[in-house]
Amino acid sequence: MHSDHGGRGELADFLRSRRARLRPEDVGLVSYGARRVPGLRREELAQLAGVSPIYYTRLEQGQSTNASESVIEAIARALALSEDERTYLHELARPRPAKRRRAQRAEAARPGVEKLITAMKDVPAIVLGRRSEVLAWNDLGHLLFAGHYDRGAPRRAADRPNLTRMLFLDPHTRELYRRWDEEASRAVASLRVAAGRYSDDTFLTALIGELIVKSPEFAACWAKHPVQVCGAGTKYLHHPVIGDLELDYEVLHLPEDDGHRLLTYTAVPGSSHAVALELLKASAQGGATGGTRPVKGATSARSGAPAAS
């Protein structure tokens, strides 16, 4: 149902998808003959990269595992890859040496990071693992994204929330995002990066397989092979308690190369969205941790209309 994430099939799929998005005229080549599929032919890409067609074909088919840095860079330039895509290509074409396999354990947030986000009383914050599972959240992070989940769920590896799984399979989470398509594409692109970097993570492989089977939308997006490291941007939300929100987010990649990330969400000071976050904070302080009852007097942060319940 899906390619081995760090193996031959993944590299072939990625290179084919990037060849397909380029036309000969885009790169200064003259097109000739009927084309059965869109995009550059293998020999055309090989010409642009300055390698032999036979060598490139072997690389794309996974039959060559010793491509030099210069060859990979030449192919990346020929394909006009972004920086994230370039890094991803290196991960696939020159995977890290395999480490001695150990029994995989459930991940956990470092105690110091948990203390940090707990102290962030005015800023929603979430700690994610490499597989997009929630390892920790503070009160506002919990109420903002998953008030219908138990507050202590991230501490239980067996049933902790996973933001990507929730995005595609949980109707409550789907309703939270006003621009769901954008959010879904970004989530899949981020998961692709993790799949290339941690190709031996069996839990990650299982998650991707589950989503391909259960969500046709995930399967279609995954097949397009998006690749992007998400660092910052804006979330457009419709919260069941406080209505519409626009929040700027930052993704901080934590040290130790374990794939853990700290996500924070802020509103423009003095804006209606900042007022809405204050109302959400008030609901937390008042013990409304279920995330399902509207705060008395709350209004839509965008329109001023009563918040949806």
PDB file of C-alpha atoms in Angstrom:
ATOM      1  CA  MET A   1       0.000   0.000   0.000  1.00  0.00           C
ATOM      2  CA  HIS A   2       2.920   2.350   0.427  1.00  0.00           C
ATOM      3  CA  SER A   3       6.598   2.311  -0.343  1.00  0.00           C
ATOM      4  CA  ASP A   4       9.260   1.481   2.177  1.00  0.00           C
ATOM      5  CA  HIS A   5       9.962   4.991   3.432  1.00  0.00           C
ATOM      6  CA  GLY A   6      13.718   4.979   3.206  1.00  0.00           C
ATOM      7  CA  GLY A   7      14.082   2.378   0.495  1.00  0.00           C
ATOM      8  CA  ARG A   8      14.214   2.048  -3.242  1.00  0.00           C
ATOM      9  CA  GLY A   9      10.510   2.582  -3.839  1.00  0.00           C
ATOM     10  CA  GLU A  10      10.480   5.855  -1.927  1.00  0.00           C
ATOM     11  CA  LEU A  11      13.426   7.284  -3.851  1.00  0.00           C
ATOM     12  CA  ALA A  12      11.910   6.208  -7.172  1.00  0.00           C
ATOM     13  CA  ASP A  13       8.520   7.710  -6.296  1.00  0.00           C
ATOM     14  CA  PHE A  14      10.084  10.992  -5.261  1.00  0.00           C
ATOM     15  CA  LEU A  15      12.260  11.376  -8.360  1.00  0.00           C
ATOM     16  CA  ARG A  16       9.392  10.442 -10.681  1.00  0.00           C
ATOM     17  CA  SER A  17       7.069  12.934  -9.000  1.00  0.00           C
ATOM     18  CA  ARG A  18       9.612  15.731  -9.427  1.00  0.00           C
ATOM     19  CA  ARG A  19      10.351  14.831 -13.041  1.00  0.00           C
ATOM     20  CA  ALA A  20       6.604  14.907 -13.745  1.00  0.00           C
ATOM     21  CA  ARG A  21       6.221  18.527 -12.671  1.00  0.00           C
ATOM     22  CA  LEU A  22       8.842  19.841 -15.152  1.00  0.00           C
ATOM     23  CA  ARG A  23       8.261  20.358 -18.869  1.00  0.00           C
ATOM     24  CA  PRO A  24      11.132  20.337 -21.386  1.00  0.00           C
ATOM     25  CA  GLU A  25      10.448  23.975 -22.305  1.00  0.00           C
ATOM     26  CA  ASP A  26      10.706  24.920 -18.619  1.00  0.00           C
ATOM     27  CA  VAL A  27      14.356  23.882 -18.585  1.00  0.00           C
ATOM     28  CA  GLY A  28      15.405  24.922 -22.081  1.00  0.00           C
ATOM     29  CA  LEU A  29      15.007  21.572 -23.830  1.00  0.00           C
ATOM     30  CA  VAL A  30      13.247  20.889 -27.109  1.00  0.00           C
ATOM     31  CA  SER A  31      10.411  18.408 -26.776  1.00  0.00           C
ATOM     32  CA  TYR A  32      10.288  15.562 -29.283  1.00  0.00           C
ATOM     33  CA  GLY A  33       7.939  12.657 -29.852  1.00  0.00           C
ATOM     34  CA  ALA A  34       4.671  11.799 -28.134  1.00  0.00           C
ATOM     35  CA  ARG A  35       4.850  11.579 -24.341  1.00  0.00           C
ATOM     36  CA  ARG A  36       2.973   8.858 -22.527  1.00  0.00           C
ATOM     37  CA  VAL A  37       3.346  10.628 -19.181  1.00  0.00           C
ATOM     38  CA  PRO A  38       3.842  14.293 -18.293  1.00  0.00           C
ATOM     39  CA  GLY A  39       7.172  15.779 -17.402  1.00  0.00           C
ATOM     40  CA  LEU A  40      10.797  15.124 -18.277  1.00  0.00           C
ATOM     41  CA  ARG A  41      12.022  11.793 -19.528  1.00  0.00           C
ATOM     42  CA  ARG A  42      14.809  10.096 -17.602  1.00  0.00           C
ATOM     43  CA  GLU A  43      17.330  10.755 -20.355  1.00  0.00           C
ATOM     44  CA  GLU A  44      16.390  14.451 -20.384  1.00  0.00           C
ATOM     45  CA  LEU A  45      16.938  14.791 -16.680  1.00  0.00           C
ATOM     46  CA  ALA A  46      20.219  12.891 -16.964  1.00  0.00           C
ATOM     47  CA  GLN A  47      21.312  15.344 -19.651  1.00  0.00           C
ATOM     48  CA  LEU A  48      20.500  18.321 -17.428  1.00  0.00           C
ATOM     49  CA  ALA A  49      22.302  16.780 -14.467  1.00  0.00           C
ATOM     50  CA  GLY A  50      25.352  15.804 -16.493  1.00  0.00           C
ATOM     51  CA  VAL A  51      25.168  12.075 -15.766  1.00  0.00           C
ATOM     52  CA  SER A  52      24.664   9.120 -18.058  1.00  0.00           C
ATOM     53  CA  PRO A  53      21.051   8.006 -18.675  1.00  0.00           C
ATOM     54  CA  ILE A  54      21.974   4.475 -17.603  1.00  0.00           C
ATOM     55  CA  TYR A  55      23.445   5.721 -14.323  1.00  0.00           C
ATOM     56  CA  TYR A  56      20.431   7.916 -13.573  1.00  0.00           C
ATOM     57  CA  THR A  57      18.027   5.071 -14.352  1.00  0.00           C
ATOM     58  CA  ARG A  58      19.890   2.778 -11.959  1.00  0.00           C
ATOM     59  CA  LEU A  59      19.748   5.465  -9.270  1.00  0.00           C
ATOM     60  CA  GLU A  60      16.029   6.056  -9.706  1.00  0.00           C
ATOM     61  CA  GLN A  61      15.366   2.330  -9.602  1.00  0.00           C
ATOM     62  CA  GLY A  62      17.355   1.964  -6.407  1.00  0.00           C
ATOM     63  CA  GLN A  63      20.086  -0.121  -8.021  1.00  0.00           C
ATOM     64  CA  SER A  64      22.829   2.363  -7.147  1.00  0.00           C
ATOM     65  CA  THR A  65      23.366   3.132  -3.475  1.00  0.00           C
ATOM     66  CA  ASN A  66      26.689   4.970  -3.664  1.00  0.00           C
ATOM     67  CA  ALA A  67      25.783   8.183  -5.473  1.00  0.00           C
ATOM     68  CA  SER A  68      28.244  10.946  -4.697  1.00  0.00           C
ATOM     69  CA  GLU A  69      27.288  14.255  -3.102  1.00  0.00           C
ATOM     70  CA  SER A  70      28.066  16.033  -6.364  1.00  0.00           C
ATOM     71  CA  VAL A  71      25.747  13.766  -8.375  1.00  0.00           C
ATOM     72  CA  ILE A  72      22.887  14.227  -5.902  1.00  0.00           C
ATOM     73  CA  GLU A  73      23.400  17.991  -5.965  1.00  0.00           C
ATOM     74  CA  ALA A  74      23.419  18.000  -9.773  1.00  0.00           C
ATOM     75  CA  ILE A  75      20.137  16.082  -9.856  1.00  0.00           C
ATOM     76  CA  ALA A  76      18.639  18.412  -7.230  1.00  0.00           C
ATOM     77  CA  ARG A  77      19.567  21.440  -9.344  1.00  0.00           C
ATOM     78  CA  ALA A  78      18.178  19.857 -12.507  1.00  0.00           C
ATOM     79  CA  LEU A  79      14.892  19.169 -10.732  1.00  0.00           C
ATOM     80  CA  ALA A  80      14.793  22.702  -9.243  1.00  0.00           C
ATOM     81  CA  LEU A  81      14.246  21.260  -5.764  1.00  0.00           C
ATOM     82  CA  SER A  82      13.534  23.434  -2.763  1.00  0.00           C
ATOM     83  CA  GLU A  83      15.944  23.332   0.154  1.00  0.00           C
ATOM     84  CA  ASP A  84      13.656  20.956   2.068  1.00  0.00           C
ATOM     85  CA  GLU A  85      13.304  18.699  -0.977  1.00  0.00           C
ATOM     86  CA  ARG A  86      17.060  18.750  -1.510  1.00  0.00           C
ATOM     87  CA  THR A  87      17.661  17.594   2.058  1.00  0.00           C
ATOM     88  CA  TYR A  88      15.009  14.909   1.638  1.00  0.00           C
ATOM     89  CA  LEU A  89      16.684  13.643  -1.543  1.00  0.00           C
ATOM     90  CA  HIS A  90      19.976  13.304   0.329  1.00  0.00           C
ATOM     91  CA  GLU A  91      18.203  11.339   3.086  1.00  0.00           C
ATOM     92  CA  LEU A  92      16.806   8.892   0.526  1.00  0.00           C
ATOM     93  CA  ALA A  93      19.800   8.578  -1.786  1.00  0.00           C
ATOM     94  CA  ARG A  94      22.428   8.472   0.969  1.00  0.00           C
ATOM     95  CA  PRO A  95      20.647   7.113   4.055  1.00  0.00           C
ATOM     96  CA  ARG A  96      22.367   7.274   7.394  1.00  0.00           C
ATOM     97  CA  PRO A  97      24.273   4.139   8.413  1.00  0.00           C
ATOM     98  CA  ALA A  98      21.944   1.700  10.079  1.00  0.00           C
ATOM     99  CA  LYS A  99      22.264   1.587  13.828  1.00  0.00           C
ATOM    100  CA  ARG A 100      21.993  -1.556  15.838  1.00  0.00           C
ATOM    101  CA  ARG A 101      18.272  -2.177  16.046  1.00  0.00           C
ATOM    102  CA  ARG A 102      16.861  -1.849  19.517  1.00  0.00           C
ATOM    103  CA  ALA A 103      13.336  -2.381  20.704  1.00  0.00           C
ATOM    104  CA  GLN A 104      11.477   0.840  19.974  1.00  0.00           C
ATOM    105  CA  ARG A 105       9.964   2.566  22.938  1.00  0.00           C
ATOM    106  CA  ALA A 106       7.202   5.118  23.203  1.00  0.00           C
ATOM    107  CA  GLU A 107       8.543   8.652  23.193  1.00  0.00           C
ATOM    108  CA  ALA A 108       8.179  11.101  26.051  1.00  0.00           C
ATOM    109  CA  ALA A 109       8.674  14.820  26.507  1.00  0.00           C
ATOM    110  CA  ARG A 110      11.657  15.840  28.588  1.00  0.00           C
ATOM    111  CA  PRO A 111      10.638  17.010  32.085  1.00  0.00           C
ATOM    112  CA  GLY A 112      12.329  20.358  31.561  1.00  0.00           C
ATOM    113  CA  VAL A 113      10.305  21.008  28.397  1.00  0.00           C
ATOM    114  CA  GLU A 114       7.080  20.111  30.216  1.00  0.00           C
ATOM    115  CA  LYS A 115       7.935  22.588  32.962  1.00  0.00           C
ATOM    116  CA  LEU A 116       8.634  25.235  30.351  1.00  0.00           C
ATOM    117  CA  ILE A 117       5.284  24.976  28.583  1.00  0.00           C
ATOM    118  CA  THR A 118       3.424  24.730  31.907  1.00  0.00           C
ATOM    119  CA  ALA A 119       4.957  28.075  32.873  1.00  0.00           C
ATOM    120  CA  MET A 120       3.674  29.605  29.596  1.00  0.00           C
ATOM    121  CA  LYS A 121       0.301  30.580  31.016  1.00  0.00           C
ATOM    122  CA  ASP A 122      -0.693  32.998  28.249  1.00  0.00           C
ATOM    123  CA  VAL A 123       0.555  31.059  25.207  1.00  0.00           C
ATOM    124  CA  PRO A 124      -0.923  27.798  23.879  1.00  0.00           C
ATOM    125  CA  ALA A 125       1.947  25.337  23.553  1.00  0.00           C
ATOM    126  CA  ILE A 126       2.288  21.700  22.466  1.00  0.00           C
ATOM    127  CA  VAL A 127       5.247  19.319  22.351  1.00  0.00           C
ATOM    128  CA  LEU A 128       5.117  16.918  19.404  1.00  0.00           C
ATOM    129  CA  GLY A 129       7.119  13.766  18.792  1.00  0.00           C
ATOM    130  CA  ARG A 130       8.586  12.816  15.433  1.00  0.00           C
ATOM    131  CA  ARG A 131       5.361  10.991  14.508  1.00  0.00           C
ATOM    132  CA  SER A 132       3.194  14.066  15.312  1.00  0.00           C
ATOM    133  CA  GLU A 133       1.931  12.554  18.544  1.00  0.00           C
ATOM    134  CA  VAL A 134       1.268  14.966  21.422  1.00  0.00           C
ATOM    135  CA  LEU A 135       3.886  14.344  24.103  1.00  0.00           C
ATOM    136  CA  ALA A 136       2.763  17.264  26.274  1.00  0.00           C
ATOM    137  CA  TRP A 137       0.574  20.366  26.178  1.00  0.00           C
ATOM    138  CA  ASN A 138      -0.250  23.184  28.529  1.00  0.00           C
ATOM    139  CA  ASP A 139      -3.808  24.112  29.509  1.00  0.00           C
ATOM    140  CA  LEU A 140      -4.300  26.530  26.630  1.00  0.00           C
ATOM    141  CA  GLY A 141      -2.763  24.155  24.083  1.00  0.00           C
ATOM    142  CA  HIS A 142      -5.123  21.426  25.240  1.00  0.00           C
ATOM    143  CA  LEU A 143      -8.233  23.625  25.118  1.00  0.00           C
ATOM    144  CA  LEU A 144      -7.302  25.185  21.802  1.00  0.00           C
ATOM    145  CA  PHE A 145      -6.748  21.981  19.818  1.00  0.00           C
ATOM    146  CA  ALA A 146      -8.301  19.056  21.657  1.00  0.00           C
ATOM    147  CA  GLY A 147     -10.612  20.035  24.476  1.00  0.00           C
ATOM    148  CA  HIS A 148     -12.657  16.907  23.739  1.00  0.00           C
ATOM    149  CA  TYR A 149      -9.622  14.800  24.754  1.00  0.00           C
ATOM    150  CA  ASP A 150      -8.644  14.055  28.319  1.00  0.00           C
ATOM    151  CA  ARG A 151      -6.124  16.571  29.655  1.00  0.00           C
ATOM    152  CA  GLY A 152      -3.767  13.783  30.761  1.00  0.00           C
ATOM    153  CA  ALA A 153      -3.899  11.780  27.514  1.00  0.00           C
ATOM    154  CA  PRO A 154      -0.361  12.719  26.320  1.00  0.00           C
ATOM    155  CA  ARG A 155       1.123  10.928  29.332  1.00  0.00           C
ATOM    156  CA  ARG A 156      -0.436   7.624  28.242  1.00  0.00           C
ATOM    157  CA  ALA A 157       1.447   6.187  25.292  1.00  0.00           C
ATOM    158  CA  ALA A 158      -1.369   3.779  24.467  1.00  0.00           C
ATOM    159  CA  ASP A 159      -3.965   6.457  23.695  1.00  0.00           C
ATOM    160  CA  ARG A 160      -2.132   9.768  23.396  1.00  0.00           C
ATOM    161  CA  PRO A 161      -3.460  12.109  20.699  1.00  0.00           C
ATOM    162  CA  ASN A 162      -1.737  12.280  17.323  1.00  0.00           C
ATOM    163  CA  LEU A 163      -2.338  15.558  15.483  1.00  0.00           C
ATOM    164  CA  THR A 164      -2.054  14.072  11.992  1.00  0.00           C
ATOM    165  CA  ARG A 165      -4.357  11.164  12.795  1.00  0.00           C
ATOM    166  CA  MET A 166      -6.818  13.601  14.368  1.00  0.00           C
ATOM    167  CA  LEU A 167      -6.642  15.907  11.348  1.00  0.00           C
ATOM    168  CA  PHE A 168      -7.724  13.158   8.943  1.00  0.00           C
ATOM    169  CA  LEU A 169      -9.840  10.859  11.103  1.00  0.00           C
ATOM    170  CA  ASP A 170     -11.398  12.968  13.882  1.00  0.00           C
ATOM    171  CA  PRO A 171     -14.423  15.040  12.754  1.00  0.00           C
ATOM    172  CA  HIS A 172     -14.054  17.464  15.688  1.00  0.00           C
ATOM    173  CA  THR A 173     -10.513  18.290  14.627  1.00  0.00           C
ATOM    174  CA  ARG A 174     -11.540  18.612  10.992  1.00  0.00           C
ATOM    175  CA  GLU A 175     -14.123  21.236  11.956  1.00  0.00           C
ATOM    176  CA  LEU A 176     -11.463  23.189  13.849  1.00  0.00           C
ATOM    177  CA  TYR A 177      -9.551  24.211  10.717  1.00  0.00           C
ATOM    178  CA  ARG A 178     -11.126  26.792   8.424  1.00  0.00           C
ATOM    179  CA  ARG A 179      -8.503  25.993   5.781  1.00  0.00           C
ATOM    180  CA  TRP A 180      -8.443  22.251   6.220  1.00  0.00           C
ATOM    181  CA  ASP A 181      -6.926  21.489   2.806  1.00  0.00           C
ATOM    182  CA  GLU A 182      -3.907  23.698   3.520  1.00  0.00           C
ATOM    183  CA  GLU A 183      -3.465  22.185   6.950  1.00  0.00           C
ATOM    184  CA  ALA A 184      -3.715  18.646   5.578  1.00  0.00           C
ATOM    185  CA  SER A 185      -1.122  19.296   2.872  1.00  0.00           C
ATOM    186  CA  ARG A 186       1.255  20.841   5.411  1.00  0.00           C
ATOM    187  CA  ALA A 187       0.826  17.899   7.790  1.00  0.00           C
ATOM    188  CA  VAL A 188       1.556  15.327   5.073  1.00  0.00           C
ATOM    189  CA  ALA A 189       4.583  17.283   3.870  1.00  0.00           C
ATOM    190  CA  SER A 190       5.968  17.353   7.400  1.00  0.00           C
ATOM    191  CA  LEU A 191       5.316  13.635   7.849  1.00  0.00           C
ATOM    192  CA  ARG A 192       7.214  12.968   4.606  1.00  0.00           C
ATOM    193  CA  VAL A 193      10.253  14.718   6.055  1.00  0.00           C
ATOM    194  CA  ALA A 194      10.071  12.536   9.169  1.00  0.00           C
ATOM    195  CA  ALA A 195       9.648   9.393   7.048  1.00  0.00           C
ATOM    196  CA  GLY A 196      12.831  10.174   5.128  1.00  0.00           C
ATOM    197  CA  ARG A 197      14.815  11.058   8.237  1.00  0.00           C
ATOM    198  CA  TYR A 198      13.644   8.159  10.422  1.00  0.00           C
ATOM    199  CA  SER A 199      13.171   5.417   7.861  1.00  0.00           C
ATOM    200  CA  ASP A 200      13.645   2.643  10.428  1.00  0.00           C
ATOM    201  CA  ASP A 201      10.862   3.881  12.735  1.00  0.00           C
ATOM    202  CA  THR A 202       8.301   1.075  12.646  1.00  0.00           C
ATOM    203  CA  PHE A 203       5.717   3.098  14.600  1.00  0.00           C
ATOM    204  CA  LEU A 204       5.918   5.849  11.984  1.00  0.00           C
ATOM    205  CA  THR A 205       5.550   3.288   9.196  1.00  0.00           C
ATOM    206  CA  ALA A 206       2.470   1.867  10.935  1.00  0.00           C
ATOM    207  CA  LEU A 207       0.902   5.329  11.300  1.00  0.00           C
ATOM    208  CA  ILE A 208       1.355   6.093   7.606  1.00  0.00           C
ATOM    209  CA  GLY A 209      -0.062   2.717   6.622  1.00  0.00           C
ATOM    210  CA  GLU A 210      -3.078   3.236   8.885  1.00  0.00           C
ATOM    211  CA  LEU A 211      -3.820   6.659   7.403  1.00  0.00           C
ATOM    212  CA  ILE A 212      -3.456   5.428   3.822  1.00  0.00           C
ATOM    213  CA  VAL A 213      -6.004   2.690   4.517  1.00  0.00           C
ATOM    214  CA  LYS A 214      -8.478   4.768   6.522  1.00  0.00           C
ATOM    215  CA  SER A 215      -8.323   8.126   4.733  1.00  0.00           C
ATOM    216  CA  PRO A 216      -8.560   8.412   0.932  1.00  0.00           C
ATOM    217  CA  GLU A 217      -7.665  12.104   1.305  1.00  0.00           C
ATOM    218  CA  PHE A 218      -4.447  11.254   3.107  1.00  0.00           C
ATOM    219  CA  ALA A 219      -3.629   8.565   0.524  1.00  0.00           C
ATOM    220  CA  ALA A 220      -4.135  11.020  -2.356  1.00  0.00           C
ATOM    221  CA  CYS A 221      -2.019  13.701  -0.712  1.00  0.00           C
ATOM    222  CA  TRP A 222       0.711  11.227   0.251  1.00  0.00           C
ATOM    223  CA  ALA A 223       0.941  10.037  -3.358  1.00  0.00           C
ATOM    224  CA  LYS A 224       1.792  13.595  -4.485  1.00  0.00           C
ATOM    225  CA  HIS A 225       4.940  13.378  -2.377  1.00  0.00           C
ATOM    226  CA  PRO A 226       4.892  16.840  -0.747  1.00  0.00           C
ATOM    227  CA  VAL A 227       8.021  17.645   1.272  1.00  0.00           C
ATOM    228  CA  GLN A 228       8.295  20.657   3.564  1.00  0.00           C
ATOM    229  CA  VAL A 229       9.739  21.487   6.963  1.00  0.00           C
ATOM    230  CA  CYS A 230       7.114  23.610   8.674  1.00  0.00           C
ATOM    231  CA  GLY A 231       8.715  26.384  10.722  1.00  0.00           C
ATOM    232  CA  ALA A 232       6.191  29.203  11.051  1.00  0.00           C
ATOM    233  CA  GLY A 233       2.916  30.471   9.670  1.00  0.00           C
ATOM    234  CA  THR A 234      -0.680  31.257  10.500  1.00  0.00           C
ATOM    235  CA  LYS A 235      -3.460  28.960  11.679  1.00  0.00           C
ATOM    236  CA  TYR A 236      -7.032  29.802  10.689  1.00  0.00           C
ATOM    237  CA  LEU A 237      -9.281  28.142  13.236  1.00  0.00           C
ATOM    238  CA  HIS A 238     -12.944  27.945  14.165  1.00  0.00           C
ATOM    239  CA  HIS A 239     -13.001  27.007  17.821  1.00  0.00           C
ATOM    240  CA  PRO A 240     -16.220  25.552  19.298  1.00  0.00           C
ATOM    241  CA  VAL A 241     -15.933  27.829  22.352  1.00  0.00           C
ATOM    242  CA  ILE A 242     -14.478  31.151  21.175  1.00  0.00           C
ATOM    243  CA  GLY A 243     -15.224  31.191  17.453  1.00  0.00           C
ATOM    244  CA  ASP A 244     -12.891  32.207  14.646  1.00  0.00           C
ATOM    245  CA  LEU A 245      -9.191  32.714  15.342  1.00  0.00           C
ATOM    246  CA  GLU A 246      -6.075  33.668  13.419  1.00  0.00           C
ATOM    247  CA  LEU A 247      -2.947  32.687  15.314  1.00  0.00           C
ATOM    248  CA  ASP A 248       0.702  32.891  14.345  1.00  0.00           C
ATOM    249  CA  TYR A 249       2.611  29.717  15.104  1.00  0.00           C
ATOM    250  CA  GLU A 250       6.298  28.957  15.560  1.00  0.00           C
ATOM    251  CA  VAL A 251       7.865  25.502  15.445  1.00  0.00           C
ATOM    252  CA  LEU A 252      11.009  25.098  17.535  1.00  0.00           C
ATOM    253  CA  HIS A 253      12.984  21.929  16.823  1.00  0.00           C
ATOM    254  CA  LEU A 254      14.384  20.687  20.097  1.00  0.00           C
ATOM    255  CA  PRO A 255      18.002  19.465  20.364  1.00  0.00           C
ATOM    256  CA  GLU A 256      19.258  15.873  20.524  1.00  0.00           C
ATOM    257  CA  ASP A 257      18.001  15.088  16.979  1.00  0.00           C
ATOM    258  CA  ASP A 258      15.043  13.040  18.216  1.00  0.00           C
ATOM    259  CA  GLY A 259      12.490  14.870  16.092  1.00  0.00           C
ATOM    260  CA  HIS A 260      10.719  16.545  19.011  1.00  0.00           C
ATOM    261  CA  ARG A 261       9.192  19.974  18.334  1.00  0.00           C
ATOM    262  CA  LEU A 262       7.738  22.721  20.503  1.00  0.00           C
ATOM    263  CA  LEU A 263       4.818  24.565  18.900  1.00  0.00           C
ATOM    264  CA  THR A 264       3.585  27.911  20.206  1.00  0.00           C
ATOM    265  CA  TYR A 265       0.599  29.992  19.081  1.00  0.00           C
ATOM    266  CA  THR A 266       0.159  33.741  19.543  1.00  0.00           C
ATOM    267  CA  ALA A 267      -2.308  36.416  18.472  1.00  0.00           C
ATOM    268  CA  VAL A 268      -1.525  39.993  17.495  1.00  0.00           C
ATOM    269  CA  PRO A 269      -1.590  42.005  20.754  1.00  0.00           C
ATOM    270  CA  GLY A 270      -4.770  44.026  21.126  1.00  0.00           C
ATOM    271  CA  SER A 271      -6.578  42.163  18.340  1.00  0.00           C
ATOM    272  CA  SER A 272      -9.940  40.444  18.665  1.00  0.00           C
ATOM    273  CA  HIS A 273      -8.052  37.154  18.415  1.00  0.00           C
ATOM    274  CA  ALA A 274      -5.983  38.054  21.482  1.00  0.00           C
ATOM    275  CA  VAL A 275      -9.223  38.841  23.329  1.00  0.00           C
ATOM    276  CA  ALA A 276     -10.605  35.454  22.306  1.00  0.00           C
ATOM    277  CA  LEU A 277      -7.518  33.705  23.702  1.00  0.00           C
ATOM    278  CA  GLU A 278      -8.056  35.559  26.985  1.00  0.00           C
ATOM    279  CA  LEU A 279     -11.590  34.179  27.065  1.00  0.00           C
ATOM    280  CA  LEU A 280     -10.241  30.677  26.480  1.00  0.00           C
ATOM    281  CA  LYS A 281      -7.764  31.214  29.287  1.00  0.00           C
ATOM    282  CA  ALA A 282     -10.622  32.328  31.536  1.00  0.00           C
ATOM    283  CA  SER A 283     -12.511  29.141  30.717  1.00  0.00           C
ATOM    284  CA  ALA A 284      -9.475  27.096  31.744  1.00  0.00           C
ATOM    285  CA  GLN A 285      -9.115  28.968  35.015  1.00  0.00           C
ATOM    286  CA  GLY A 286     -12.823  28.481  35.646  1.00  0.00           C
ATOM    287  CA  GLY A 287     -12.459  24.726  35.275  1.00  0.00           C
ATOM    288  CA  ALA A 288     -14.102  24.404  31.853  1.00  0.00           C
ATOM    289  CA  THR A 289     -11.643  21.790  30.636  1.00  0.00           C
ATOM    290  CA  GLY A 290     -14.096  19.864  28.506  1.00  0.00           C
ATOM    291  CA  GLY A 291     -13.764  22.355  25.678  1.00  0.00           C
ATOM    292  CA  THR A 292     -17.384  21.907  24.644  1.00  0.00           C
ATOM    293  CA  ARG A 293     -19.258  24.744  26.400  1.00  0.00           C
ATOM    294  CA  PRO A 294     -19.038  28.296  25.047  1.00  0.00           C
ATOM    295  CA  VAL A 295     -17.720  30.947  27.407  1.00  0.00           C
ATOM    296  CA  LYS A 296     -20.480  33.332  28.461  1.00  0.00           C
ATOM    297  CA  GLY A 297     -20.238  36.482  26.355  1.00  0.00           C
ATOM    298  CA  ALA A 298     -17.705  35.027  23.937  1.00  0.00           C
ATOM    299  CA  THR A 299     -17.921  36.288  20.365  1.00  0.00           C
ATOM    300  CA  SER A 300     -16.465  35.274  17.072  1.00  0.00           C
ATOM    301  CA  ALA A 301     -13.005  36.795  16.858  1.00  0.00           C
ATOM    302  CA  ARG A 302     -13.568  37.623  13.216  1.00  0.00           C
ATOM    303  CA  SER A 303     -17.193  38.763  12.950  1.00  0.00           C
ATOM    304  CA  GLY A 304     -18.328  39.701  16.450  1.00  0.00           C
ATOM    305  CA  ALA A 305     -21.175  37.180  16.205  1.00  0.00           C
ATOM    306  CA  PRO A 306     -21.900  34.820  19.123  1.00  0.00           C
ATOM    307  CA  ALA A 307     -19.420  31.962  19.211  1.00  0.00           C
ATOM    308  CA  ALA A 308     -20.569  28.581  17.952  1.00  0.00           C
ATOM    309  CA  SER A 309     -21.297  25.985  20.575  1.00  0.00           C
TER     310      SER A 309
END
